[in-house]
DNA sequence: TAAATTACTGACCGGTTAGTCAGTAATTCG
DNA sequence: CGAATTACTGACTAACCGGTCAGTAATTTA
């Protein structure tokens, strides 16, 4: 926009794909997949639509890249935590769940969950990929953490596939909810903001149910 | 289709709106709002697209009508239950939650939740209407049930706005999940089918956390 | 500096679909 | 039964958008 440099265009082969993916992520979350126009994605990334097609074969390929770039890299970190905290199952589970909230749930990445839920029927291949690459892996991680607790006699021996859903769904739903309703509805705060009370009560409920010998109620 | 009655068309002014709304609901759930074509809605309701526009001003008006017809009538029934079971808070809460699952979660109506989550950003007015007409009312009902339990000293005095979410989200998420993933992903059963185990473990976890004096563990 | 390479552009095309409306046929009225 | 009414139809249009490609300009090479 500066007067002496009116229409200088840039060549930045390396940066384009991730910039386009980031622009696509934010628009997909805002408007959903079908309602997002590729012209708009390109504009937000500061290029033209033609450039987008240099790097992605189709709208669906872009969608898949968004998932790939955003979520998959996070797992190594989470799985490392499992090893270091084997001996304190309660703390392990707590950290895994809080970790998901901080790295995914409260960030833009949480929007991917909403996106998948919204578009799974129209793009079964993408949903299937996401299921394999993200959900299965995450649920396995949660399940192992709970298993460890049961093996050591710290958690009650309930049905693990059910437990990991019961434990995770309140967080997942909160994230999905905030990514879809924020701004539409009075009284729905921004995705980042969840009260301390929610987590206190959440862990209280979870561990009352999970632990073989619940600790005494915390003084109030 | 009978040979002597090849193209008899019918005039049924009263039945059309609800038939169209039902057709729209099923298609919206299958394909999402944006991907659903009005020709298809009309065809499924056995009329032409022109007829659809006799009864609904726009695609968005149709969307709103779907919500109105589907969900709102259910509340009277649920609120009646509150009165009749005031004296047994645990049973009251259990029946309310199971009632929601049977009347909404496991039926097509559960798809509306998914729909709203998917489209809230694109149709803030519709989302807002749904929030007022459905969510606020339902959460108030849940909250009152929990309040009763706390007042009578049966439930622990935790934060009620948080509790009602913690208690409801596992069911809501399950419904949303099944309405979006069923058929796309191996191992995701149809919306109606949830194992006994899920509910047993679910209520076990909830009431372990809620009750002041949990009953003894059920024998296994 | 001239030629070759290639990242990038944006006008364009073809298919799709929300919304319209002049016409048709079922029903009601006189 | 004929006329008037109205529920219903479906061909049409205007707009929109995913995807293409001939051309442009930045960069590298000789």
Short mmCIF file of C-alpha atoms (C1' of nucleotides) in Angstrom, two decimals:
data_model
loop_
_atom_site.label_atom_id
_atom_site.label_comp_id
_atom_site.label_asym_id
_atom_site.label_seq_id
_atom_site.Cartn_x
_atom_site.Cartn_y
_atom_site.Cartn_z
CA UNK A 1 0.00 0.00 0.00
CA UNK A 2 2.97 2.34 0.28
CA UNK A 3 2.96 4.79 -2.65
CA UNK A 4 6.37 3.82 -4.00
CA UNK A 5 5.66 0.11 -3.91
CA UNK A 6 2.18 -0.32 -5.18
CA UNK A 7 1.77 -3.85 -6.45
CA UNK A 8 4.92 -5.67 -5.57
CA UNK A 9 4.20 -9.38 -5.52
CA UNK A 10 6.31 -11.91 -3.70
CA UNK A 11 7.58 -15.39 -4.42
CA UNK A 12 7.67 -17.48 -1.26
CA UNK A 13 7.26 -21.07 -2.28
CA UNK A 14 8.00 -22.50 1.15
CA UNK A 15 5.68 -20.35 3.21
CA UNK A 16 2.58 -20.61 1.03
CA UNK A 17 1.22 -24.04 1.95
CA UNK A 18 1.13 -23.46 5.68
CA UNK A 19 -0.18 -19.92 5.26
CA UNK A 20 -2.95 -21.24 3.06
CA UNK A 21 -3.71 -24.03 5.49
CA UNK A 22 -3.92 -21.56 8.36
CA UNK A 23 -6.23 -19.28 6.41
CA UNK A 24 -8.36 -22.27 5.45
CA UNK A 25 -8.56 -23.48 9.04
CA UNK A 26 -9.85 -20.17 10.32
CA UNK A 27 -12.40 -19.86 7.54
CA UNK A 28 -13.55 -23.46 7.77
CA UNK A 29 -14.16 -22.96 11.47
CA UNK A 30 -16.00 -19.69 10.90
CA UNK A 31 -18.22 -20.78 8.04
CA UNK A 32 -17.99 -24.54 7.66
CA UNK A 33 -16.45 -26.35 4.73
CA UNK A 34 -19.16 -25.98 2.11
CA UNK A 35 -19.75 -22.30 2.79
CA UNK A 36 -16.08 -21.34 2.59
CA UNK A 37 -15.07 -19.97 -0.80
CA UNK A 38 -11.61 -20.65 -2.10
CA UNK A 39 -11.29 -17.06 -3.31
CA UNK A 40 -11.63 -16.01 0.27
CA UNK A 41 -9.09 -18.53 1.54
CA UNK A 42 -6.60 -17.26 -1.03
CA UNK A 43 -7.33 -13.63 -0.16
CA UNK A 44 -6.79 -14.23 3.55
CA UNK A 45 -3.48 -15.89 2.78
CA UNK A 46 -2.51 -12.93 0.60
CA UNK A 47 -2.45 -14.77 -2.73
CA UNK A 48 -4.77 -15.43 -5.61
CA UNK A 49 -6.92 -18.49 -6.09
CA UNK A 50 -4.63 -19.74 -8.82
CA UNK A 51 -1.79 -19.97 -6.34
CA UNK A 52 -3.90 -22.08 -4.06
CA UNK A 53 -4.23 -24.60 -6.85
CA UNK A 54 -0.47 -24.73 -7.28
CA UNK A 55 -0.21 -26.25 -3.83
CA UNK A 56 -3.46 -28.16 -3.37
CA UNK A 57 -5.24 -30.28 -5.95
CA UNK A 58 -8.74 -29.59 -4.68
CA UNK A 59 -10.78 -28.13 -1.88
CA UNK A 60 -10.89 -31.52 -0.24
CA UNK A 61 -7.12 -31.88 -0.39
CA UNK A 62 -6.85 -28.54 1.37
CA UNK A 63 -9.20 -29.79 4.06
CA UNK A 64 -7.09 -32.85 4.63
CA UNK A 65 -3.91 -30.79 4.80
CA UNK A 66 -5.44 -28.60 7.47
CA UNK A 67 -6.00 -31.62 9.67
CA UNK A 68 -2.61 -33.11 8.93
CA UNK A 69 -0.67 -29.97 9.74
CA UNK A 70 -2.68 -28.99 12.76
CA UNK A 71 -3.29 -32.01 14.89
CA UNK A 72 -1.01 -34.87 14.07
CA UNK A 73 2.26 -33.32 15.35
CA UNK A 74 0.87 -33.00 18.86
CA UNK A 75 0.74 -36.66 19.67
CA UNK A 76 4.40 -37.35 20.25
CA UNK A 77 4.42 -34.85 23.05
CA UNK A 78 1.33 -36.32 24.67
CA UNK A 79 2.59 -39.87 24.41
CA UNK A 80 5.86 -38.89 26.05
CA UNK A 81 3.94 -37.72 29.09
CA UNK A 82 2.53 -41.20 29.48
CA UNK A 83 6.00 -42.61 30.08
CA UNK A 84 7.14 -40.04 32.59
CA UNK A 85 4.05 -40.25 34.79
CA UNK A 86 3.36 -43.98 34.88
CA UNK A 87 3.60 -44.06 38.65
CA UNK A 88 0.95 -41.51 39.50
CA UNK A 89 -2.13 -42.45 37.47
CA UNK A 90 -4.33 -39.73 38.87
CA UNK A 91 -1.83 -37.03 38.01
CA UNK A 92 -1.15 -38.67 34.63
CA UNK A 93 -4.80 -38.60 33.61
CA UNK A 94 -5.18 -35.06 34.88
CA UNK A 95 -2.19 -33.85 32.88
CA UNK A 96 -3.25 -35.60 29.72
CA UNK A 97 -6.69 -34.05 29.88
CA UNK A 98 -5.43 -30.58 30.79
CA UNK A 99 -2.80 -30.94 28.07
CA UNK A 100 -5.46 -31.63 25.48
CA UNK A 101 -7.43 -28.63 26.63
CA UNK A 102 -4.45 -26.29 26.45
CA UNK A 103 -3.01 -27.57 23.18
CA UNK A 104 -6.24 -28.32 21.34
CA UNK A 105 -9.50 -27.63 23.10
CA UNK A 106 -8.99 -23.98 23.93
CA UNK A 107 -7.10 -23.14 20.72
CA UNK A 108 -8.15 -22.88 17.10
CA UNK A 109 -7.39 -26.56 16.70
CA UNK A 110 -10.48 -27.30 18.73
CA UNK A 111 -12.36 -25.99 15.75
CA UNK A 112 -11.25 -29.02 13.76
CA UNK A 113 -13.40 -31.25 15.94
CA UNK A 114 -16.38 -29.10 15.19
CA UNK A 115 -15.49 -29.12 11.53
CA UNK A 116 -15.28 -32.88 11.34
CA UNK A 117 -18.55 -33.32 13.16
CA UNK A 118 -20.21 -30.88 10.80
CA UNK A 119 -18.83 -32.30 7.56
CA UNK A 120 -18.31 -36.01 8.21
CA UNK A 121 -21.39 -37.04 6.26
CA UNK A 122 -20.36 -35.08 3.16
CA UNK A 123 -16.71 -36.11 3.19
CA UNK A 124 -16.52 -39.63 4.52
CA UNK A 125 -12.95 -40.09 3.34
CA UNK A 126 -11.78 -37.10 5.28
CA UNK A 127 -13.74 -38.17 8.34
CA UNK A 128 -12.24 -41.61 8.01
CA UNK A 129 -8.72 -40.23 7.78
CA UNK A 130 -9.29 -38.03 10.80
CA UNK A 131 -10.69 -40.97 12.70
CA UNK A 132 -7.63 -43.09 12.03
CA UNK A 133 -5.04 -40.37 12.43
CA UNK A 134 -6.47 -38.55 15.42
CA UNK A 135 -9.36 -40.10 17.24
CA UNK A 136 -8.17 -43.68 17.43
CA UNK A 137 -4.74 -42.57 18.53
CA UNK A 138 -6.04 -40.19 21.17
CA UNK A 139 -8.54 -42.66 22.56
CA UNK A 140 -5.83 -45.31 22.76
CA UNK A 141 -3.70 -42.89 24.76
CA UNK A 142 -6.53 -42.12 27.16
CA UNK A 143 -7.38 -45.80 27.45
CA UNK A 144 -3.80 -46.73 28.33
CA UNK A 145 -3.68 -44.07 31.02
CA UNK A 146 -6.84 -45.46 32.56
CA UNK A 147 -5.59 -49.03 32.21
CA UNK A 148 -2.46 -48.14 34.12
CA UNK A 149 -4.60 -46.74 36.90
CA UNK A 150 -6.71 -49.86 37.05
CA UNK A 151 -3.70 -52.19 36.96
CA UNK A 152 -2.17 -50.41 39.92
CA UNK A 153 -5.42 -50.60 41.81
CA UNK A 154 -5.89 -46.83 41.87
CA UNK A 155 -8.93 -46.70 39.58
CA UNK A 156 -11.98 -48.91 39.79
CA UNK A 157 -12.10 -51.70 37.18
CA UNK A 158 -14.96 -50.31 35.09
CA UNK A 159 -15.36 -50.63 31.34
CA UNK A 160 -12.43 -48.72 29.84
CA UNK A 161 -13.89 -47.89 26.40
CA UNK A 162 -16.83 -46.30 28.16
CA UNK A 163 -14.72 -44.58 30.77
CA UNK A 164 -12.48 -42.82 28.30
CA UNK A 165 -15.52 -41.38 26.59
CA UNK A 166 -17.15 -40.31 29.83
CA UNK A 167 -13.96 -38.62 30.89
CA UNK A 168 -13.21 -36.94 27.58
CA UNK A 169 -16.64 -35.90 26.33
CA UNK A 170 -17.18 -33.01 28.77
CA UNK A 171 -13.98 -31.39 27.49
CA UNK A 172 -14.62 -32.18 23.85
CA UNK A 173 -18.17 -30.91 24.00
CA UNK A 174 -17.05 -27.72 25.67
CA UNK A 175 -14.56 -27.08 22.92
CA UNK A 176 -16.98 -27.91 20.13
CA UNK A 177 -19.61 -25.77 21.76
CA UNK A 178 -17.44 -22.74 22.11
CA UNK A 179 -16.15 -23.03 18.58
CA UNK A 180 -19.62 -23.06 17.19
CA UNK A 181 -21.57 -20.75 19.47
CA UNK A 182 -19.09 -18.07 20.53
CA UNK A 183 -20.32 -14.74 19.29
CA UNK A 184 -23.71 -16.07 18.22
CA UNK A 185 -25.27 -16.35 21.60
CA UNK A 186 -25.20 -14.04 24.57
CA UNK A 187 -23.48 -15.56 27.56
CA UNK A 188 -21.17 -17.82 25.61
CA UNK A 189 -17.63 -16.65 26.31
CA UNK A 190 -14.72 -16.94 23.92
CA UNK A 191 -13.15 -20.38 23.47
CA UNK A 192 -10.14 -19.65 25.66
CA UNK A 193 -12.06 -18.75 28.75
CA UNK A 194 -13.33 -21.45 31.02
CA UNK A 195 -13.75 -20.81 34.69
CA UNK A 196 -11.58 -22.46 37.29
CA UNK A 197 -14.78 -23.80 38.76
CA UNK A 198 -15.45 -25.91 35.69
CA UNK A 199 -12.18 -27.77 35.97
CA UNK A 200 -12.34 -28.11 39.74
CA UNK A 201 -15.80 -29.60 39.58
CA UNK A 202 -14.92 -31.67 36.53
CA UNK A 203 -11.94 -33.38 38.16
CA UNK A 204 -13.84 -33.74 41.39
CA UNK A 205 -16.59 -35.64 39.58
CA UNK A 206 -14.22 -37.75 37.53
CA UNK A 207 -11.99 -38.87 40.35
CA UNK A 208 -14.83 -39.47 42.78
CA UNK A 209 -16.04 -41.94 40.21
CA UNK A 210 -12.72 -43.40 39.14
CA UNK A 211 -10.72 -43.71 42.31
CA UNK A 212 -10.94 -46.81 44.44
CA UNK A 213 -10.37 -44.79 47.58
CA UNK A 214 -11.40 -41.17 46.97
CA UNK A 215 -9.47 -38.63 48.94
CA UNK A 216 -11.34 -36.61 51.52
CA UNK A 217 -13.36 -33.72 50.19
CA UNK A 218 -11.20 -30.65 49.81
CA UNK A 219 -11.98 -28.03 52.48
CA UNK A 220 -14.12 -25.21 51.21
CA UNK B 1 -48.19 -45.35 -10.42
CA UNK B 2 -51.29 -47.44 -11.01
CA UNK B 3 -52.06 -47.54 -14.75
CA UNK B 4 -55.47 -45.93 -14.50
CA UNK B 5 -54.27 -43.10 -12.26
CA UNK B 6 -51.01 -41.96 -13.75
CA UNK B 7 -50.34 -38.40 -12.60
CA UNK B 8 -53.00 -37.57 -10.10
CA UNK B 9 -51.79 -34.67 -7.99
CA UNK B 10 -53.22 -33.85 -4.61
CA UNK B 11 -54.14 -30.70 -2.74
CA UNK B 12 -53.38 -31.08 0.97
CA UNK B 13 -52.73 -27.62 2.30
CA UNK B 14 -52.63 -28.68 5.95
CA UNK B 15 -50.26 -31.60 5.65
CA UNK B 16 -47.62 -29.96 3.46
CA UNK B 17 -45.69 -27.84 5.98
CA UNK B 18 -44.99 -30.64 8.42
CA UNK B 19 -44.21 -33.09 5.61
CA UNK B 20 -41.77 -30.61 4.15
CA UNK B 21 -40.21 -29.96 7.54
CA UNK B 22 -39.78 -33.68 8.13
CA UNK B 23 -38.16 -34.15 4.74
CA UNK B 24 -35.90 -31.18 5.39
CA UNK B 25 -34.87 -32.50 8.81
CA UNK B 26 -33.78 -35.82 7.43
CA UNK B 27 -31.84 -34.23 4.58
CA UNK B 28 -30.26 -31.55 6.75
CA UNK B 29 -29.01 -34.25 9.08
CA UNK B 30 -27.71 -36.37 6.22
CA UNK B 31 -25.96 -33.66 4.25
CA UNK B 32 -25.83 -30.50 6.34
CA UNK B 33 -27.68 -27.30 5.59
CA UNK B 34 -25.60 -25.87 2.77
CA UNK B 35 -25.32 -29.15 0.86
CA UNK B 36 -29.05 -29.87 0.96
CA UNK B 37 -30.84 -28.84 -2.24
CA UNK B 38 -34.39 -27.61 -2.05
CA UNK B 39 -35.39 -29.66 -5.07
CA UNK B 40 -34.46 -32.70 -3.09
CA UNK B 41 -36.40 -31.61 -0.02
CA UNK B 42 -39.46 -31.05 -2.19
CA UNK B 43 -39.03 -34.38 -3.94
CA UNK B 44 -38.76 -36.26 -0.66
CA UNK B 45 -41.94 -34.58 0.54
CA UNK B 46 -43.63 -35.54 -2.73
CA UNK B 47 -44.13 -32.01 -4.08
CA UNK B 48 -42.34 -29.62 -6.39
CA UNK B 49 -39.97 -26.88 -5.30
CA UNK B 50 -42.57 -24.25 -6.12
CA UNK B 51 -44.85 -25.72 -3.47
CA UNK B 52 -42.09 -25.45 -0.92
CA UNK B 53 -41.97 -21.72 -1.54
CA UNK B 54 -45.70 -21.45 -0.96
CA UNK B 55 -45.15 -22.43 2.64
CA UNK B 56 -41.66 -21.17 3.46
CA UNK B 57 -40.16 -17.86 2.42
CA UNK B 58 -36.59 -19.08 2.17
CA UNK B 59 -34.24 -21.91 2.95
CA UNK B 60 -33.47 -20.30 6.30
CA UNK B 61 -37.15 -20.08 7.22
CA UNK B 62 -37.42 -23.79 6.52
CA UNK B 63 -34.47 -24.43 8.81
CA UNK B 64 -36.13 -22.53 11.63
CA UNK B 65 -39.42 -24.35 11.14
CA UNK B 66 -37.63 -27.67 11.42
CA UNK B 67 -36.37 -26.74 14.86
CA UNK B 68 -39.66 -25.30 15.98
CA UNK B 69 -41.71 -28.32 15.02
CA UNK B 70 -39.27 -30.93 16.18
CA UNK B 71 -38.00 -30.02 19.59
CA UNK B 72 -40.14 -27.47 21.30
CA UNK B 73 -43.22 -29.68 21.92
CA UNK B 74 -41.20 -32.11 24.03
CA UNK B 75 -40.64 -29.86 26.98
CA UNK B 76 -44.03 -30.00 28.62
CA UNK B 77 -43.67 -33.71 29.09
CA UNK B 78 -40.21 -33.40 30.60
CA UNK B 79 -41.23 -30.62 32.95
CA UNK B 80 -44.16 -32.66 34.21
CA UNK B 81 -41.76 -35.36 35.33
CA UNK B 82 -40.05 -32.85 37.57
CA UNK B 83 -43.20 -32.44 39.64
CA UNK B 84 -43.99 -36.09 40.06
CA UNK B 85 -40.51 -37.12 41.20
CA UNK B 86 -39.52 -34.27 43.51
CA UNK B 87 -38.99 -36.66 46.40
CA UNK B 88 -36.41 -38.94 44.84
CA UNK B 89 -33.73 -36.68 43.31
CA UNK B 90 -31.51 -39.50 42.14
CA UNK B 91 -34.34 -41.19 40.30
CA UNK B 92 -35.57 -37.82 39.00
CA UNK B 93 -32.24 -36.95 37.45
CA UNK B 94 -31.87 -40.42 36.04
CA UNK B 95 -35.29 -40.32 34.42
CA UNK B 96 -34.76 -36.87 32.96
CA UNK B 97 -31.50 -37.89 31.38
CA UNK B 98 -32.81 -41.22 30.11
CA UNK B 99 -35.91 -39.39 28.86
CA UNK B 100 -33.78 -37.02 26.85
CA UNK B 101 -31.88 -39.91 25.36
CA UNK B 102 -35.00 -41.79 24.36
CA UNK B 103 -36.95 -38.81 23.04
CA UNK B 104 -34.13 -36.82 21.50
CA UNK B 105 -30.64 -38.25 21.67
CA UNK B 106 -31.25 -41.61 20.07
CA UNK B 107 -33.84 -40.35 17.56
CA UNK B 108 -33.61 -38.15 14.49
CA UNK B 109 -34.11 -35.12 16.70
CA UNK B 110 -30.60 -35.64 18.01
CA UNK B 111 -29.48 -34.62 14.57
CA UNK B 112 -30.73 -31.12 15.25
CA UNK B 113 -28.01 -30.63 17.84
CA UNK B 114 -25.42 -31.60 15.30
CA UNK B 115 -27.03 -29.33 12.77
CA UNK B 116 -27.00 -26.33 15.05
CA UNK B 117 -23.39 -26.92 16.01
CA UNK B 118 -22.44 -27.16 12.37
CA UNK B 119 -24.35 -24.11 11.15
CA UNK B 120 -24.43 -21.73 14.11
CA UNK B 121 -21.75 -19.47 12.66
CA UNK B 122 -23.56 -19.10 9.33
CA UNK B 123 -27.02 -18.56 10.79
CA UNK B 124 -26.62 -16.69 14.05
CA UNK B 125 -30.30 -15.85 14.22
CA UNK B 126 -31.28 -19.48 13.99
CA UNK B 127 -28.67 -20.45 16.54
CA UNK B 128 -29.90 -17.73 18.83
CA UNK B 129 -33.48 -18.86 18.51
CA UNK B 130 -32.51 -22.44 19.22
CA UNK B 131 -30.51 -21.32 22.23
CA UNK B 132 -33.46 -19.48 23.73
CA UNK B 133 -36.14 -21.98 22.81
CA UNK B 134 -34.29 -25.20 23.56
CA UNK B 135 -30.98 -24.98 25.33
CA UNK B 136 -31.82 -22.44 28.00
CA UNK B 137 -35.03 -24.24 28.81
CA UNK B 138 -33.42 -27.64 28.97
CA UNK B 139 -30.51 -26.49 31.09
CA UNK B 140 -32.91 -24.79 33.48
CA UNK B 141 -34.77 -28.05 33.86
CA UNK B 142 -31.59 -29.99 34.57
CA UNK B 143 -30.44 -27.30 36.96
CA UNK B 144 -33.66 -27.43 38.93
CA UNK B 145 -33.43 -31.20 39.25
CA UNK B 146 -29.92 -30.89 40.63
CA UNK B 147 -30.94 -28.02 42.92
CA UNK B 148 -33.67 -30.16 44.41
CA UNK B 149 -31.13 -32.85 45.14
CA UNK B 150 -28.80 -30.40 46.82
CA UNK B 151 -31.58 -28.80 48.85
CA UNK B 152 -32.61 -32.17 50.22
CA UNK B 153 -29.03 -32.99 51.08
CA UNK B 154 -28.85 -35.88 48.61
CA UNK B 155 -26.38 -34.28 46.20
CA UNK B 156 -23.17 -32.53 47.15
CA UNK B 157 -23.37 -28.71 46.99
CA UNK B 158 -21.12 -28.20 43.96
CA UNK B 159 -21.46 -25.52 41.30
CA UNK B 160 -24.77 -26.24 39.56
CA UNK B 161 -24.11 -24.56 36.18
CA UNK B 162 -21.00 -26.69 35.87
CA UNK B 163 -22.66 -29.83 37.12
CA UNK B 164 -25.48 -29.76 34.64
CA UNK B 165 -22.98 -29.54 31.82
CA UNK B 166 -20.82 -32.32 33.20
CA UNK B 167 -23.84 -34.52 33.55
CA UNK B 168 -25.37 -33.72 30.19
CA UNK B 169 -22.37 -33.48 27.89
CA UNK B 170 -21.57 -37.20 27.74
CA UNK B 171 -25.06 -37.87 26.43
CA UNK B 172 -25.12 -34.88 24.10
CA UNK B 173 -21.73 -35.68 22.68
CA UNK B 174 -22.72 -39.29 22.10
CA UNK B 175 -25.77 -38.19 20.17
CA UNK B 176 -23.90 -35.61 18.12
CA UNK B 177 -21.16 -38.09 17.43
CA UNK B 178 -23.44 -40.81 16.21
CA UNK B 179 -25.42 -38.43 14.06
CA UNK B 180 -22.29 -37.27 12.33
CA UNK B 181 -20.10 -40.35 12.15
CA UNK B 182 -22.51 -43.27 11.76
CA UNK B 183 -21.80 -44.97 8.47
CA UNK B 184 -18.62 -43.00 7.82
CA UNK B 185 -16.35 -44.83 10.17
CA UNK B 186 -16.03 -48.48 10.93
CA UNK B 187 -17.00 -49.34 14.45
CA UNK B 188 -19.48 -46.55 14.92
CA UNK B 189 -22.88 -48.14 15.38
CA UNK B 190 -26.19 -46.57 14.40
CA UNK B 191 -27.55 -43.80 16.62
CA UNK B 192 -30.11 -45.98 18.36
CA UNK B 193 -27.67 -48.51 19.68
CA UNK B 194 -25.76 -47.78 22.82
CA UNK B 195 -24.64 -50.58 25.02
CA UNK B 196 -26.08 -51.15 28.45
CA UNK B 197 -22.56 -50.81 29.72
CA UNK B 198 -22.37 -47.20 28.68
CA UNK B 199 -25.36 -46.18 30.74
CA UNK B 200 -24.41 -48.33 33.71
CA UNK B 201 -20.95 -46.84 33.85
CA UNK B 202 -22.29 -43.37 33.10
CA UNK B 203 -24.72 -43.32 35.99
CA UNK B 204 -22.20 -44.97 38.23
CA UNK B 205 -19.72 -42.16 37.56
CA UNK B 206 -22.31 -39.41 37.87
CA UNK B 207 -23.82 -40.53 41.12
CA UNK B 208 -20.51 -41.42 42.71
CA UNK B 209 -19.68 -37.79 42.17
CA UNK B 210 -23.01 -36.25 42.99
CA UNK B 211 -24.29 -38.20 45.93
CA UNK B 212 -23.41 -37.18 49.44
CA UNK B 213 -23.48 -40.79 50.58
CA UNK B 214 -22.87 -43.08 47.62
CA UNK B 215 -24.54 -46.45 47.81
CA UNK B 216 -22.36 -49.49 48.01
CA UNK B 217 -20.79 -50.66 44.81
CA UNK B 218 -23.08 -52.97 42.91
CA UNK B 219 -21.86 -56.57 43.09
CA UNK B 220 -20.04 -57.70 39.99
"C1'" DT C 1 22.38 -7.93 -19.43
"C1'" DA C 2 19.88 -11.21 -21.99
"C1'" DA C 3 17.68 -15.69 -21.71
"C1'" DA C 4 15.49 -19.21 -19.16
"C1'" DT C 5 12.85 -20.58 -15.42
"C1'" DT C 6 8.98 -20.60 -12.45
"C1'" DA C 7 5.91 -18.55 -8.74
"C1'" DC C 8 2.04 -16.20 -9.25
"C1'" DT C 9 -2.19 -13.84 -11.31
"C1'" DG C 10 -7.03 -13.16 -12.51
"C1'" DA C 11 -10.29 -13.49 -16.24
"C1'" DC C 12 -12.90 -17.07 -17.68
"C1'" DC C 13 -15.81 -21.46 -18.04
"C1'" DG C 14 -19.19 -24.85 -16.89
"C1'" DG C 15 -22.01 -26.86 -13.56
"C1'" DT C 16 -24.99 -26.11 -9.80
"C1'" DT C 17 -28.94 -24.22 -7.24
"C1'" DA C 18 -31.87 -20.61 -4.59
"C1'" DG C 19 -35.61 -18.34 -5.85
"C1'" DT C 20 -39.50 -16.84 -9.55
"C1'" DC C 21 -43.70 -16.95 -12.06
"C1'" DA C 22 -46.82 -17.95 -15.82
"C1'" DG C 23 -49.51 -21.74 -16.42
"C1'" DT C 24 -52.25 -26.15 -14.98
"C1'" DA C 25 -55.40 -28.96 -12.69
"C1'" DA C 26 -57.98 -30.03 -8.47
"C1'" DT C 27 -61.62 -28.21 -5.74
"C1'" DT C 28 -65.41 -25.19 -4.44
"C1'" DC C 29 -69.17 -22.21 -5.39
"C1'" DG C 30 -73.41 -20.44 -7.71
"C1'" DC D 1 -72.60 -27.88 -15.15
"C1'" DG D 2 -69.82 -23.72 -15.85
"C1'" DA D 3 -67.14 -20.18 -13.39
"C1'" DA D 4 -64.12 -18.87 -9.88
"C1'" DT D 5 -60.68 -20.01 -6.78
"C1'" DT D 6 -56.35 -21.75 -5.36
"C1'" DA D 7 -52.94 -25.53 -4.48
"C1'" DC D 8 -49.54 -26.98 -7.17
"C1'" DT D 9 -46.06 -27.41 -11.10
"C1'" DG D 10 -41.68 -27.11 -13.53
"C1'" DA D 11 -39.10 -24.48 -16.80
"C1'" DC D 12 -36.46 -20.56 -16.32
"C1'" DT D 13 -32.96 -17.03 -14.55
"C1'" DA D 14 -29.48 -14.88 -12.18
"C1'" DA D 15 -25.85 -15.53 -9.10
"C1'" DC D 16 -22.37 -18.09 -7.31
"C1'" DC D 17 -18.21 -20.89 -7.05
"C1'" DG D 18 -14.78 -24.82 -7.92
"C1'" DG D 19 -11.47 -25.38 -11.07
"C1'" DT D 20 -8.48 -23.93 -15.46
"C1'" DC D 21 -4.95 -21.79 -18.06
"C1'" DA D 22 -2.80 -18.30 -20.94
"C1'" DG D 23 -0.22 -14.66 -19.53
"C1'" DT D 24 2.89 -11.74 -16.22
"C1'" DA D 25 6.59 -10.59 -13.40
"C1'" DA D 26 10.12 -12.01 -10.02
"C1'" DT D 27 14.27 -14.59 -9.77
"C1'" DT D 28 18.12 -17.34 -11.42
"C1'" DT D 29 21.39 -18.60 -14.79
"C1'" DA D 30 24.82 -17.91 -18.41
#
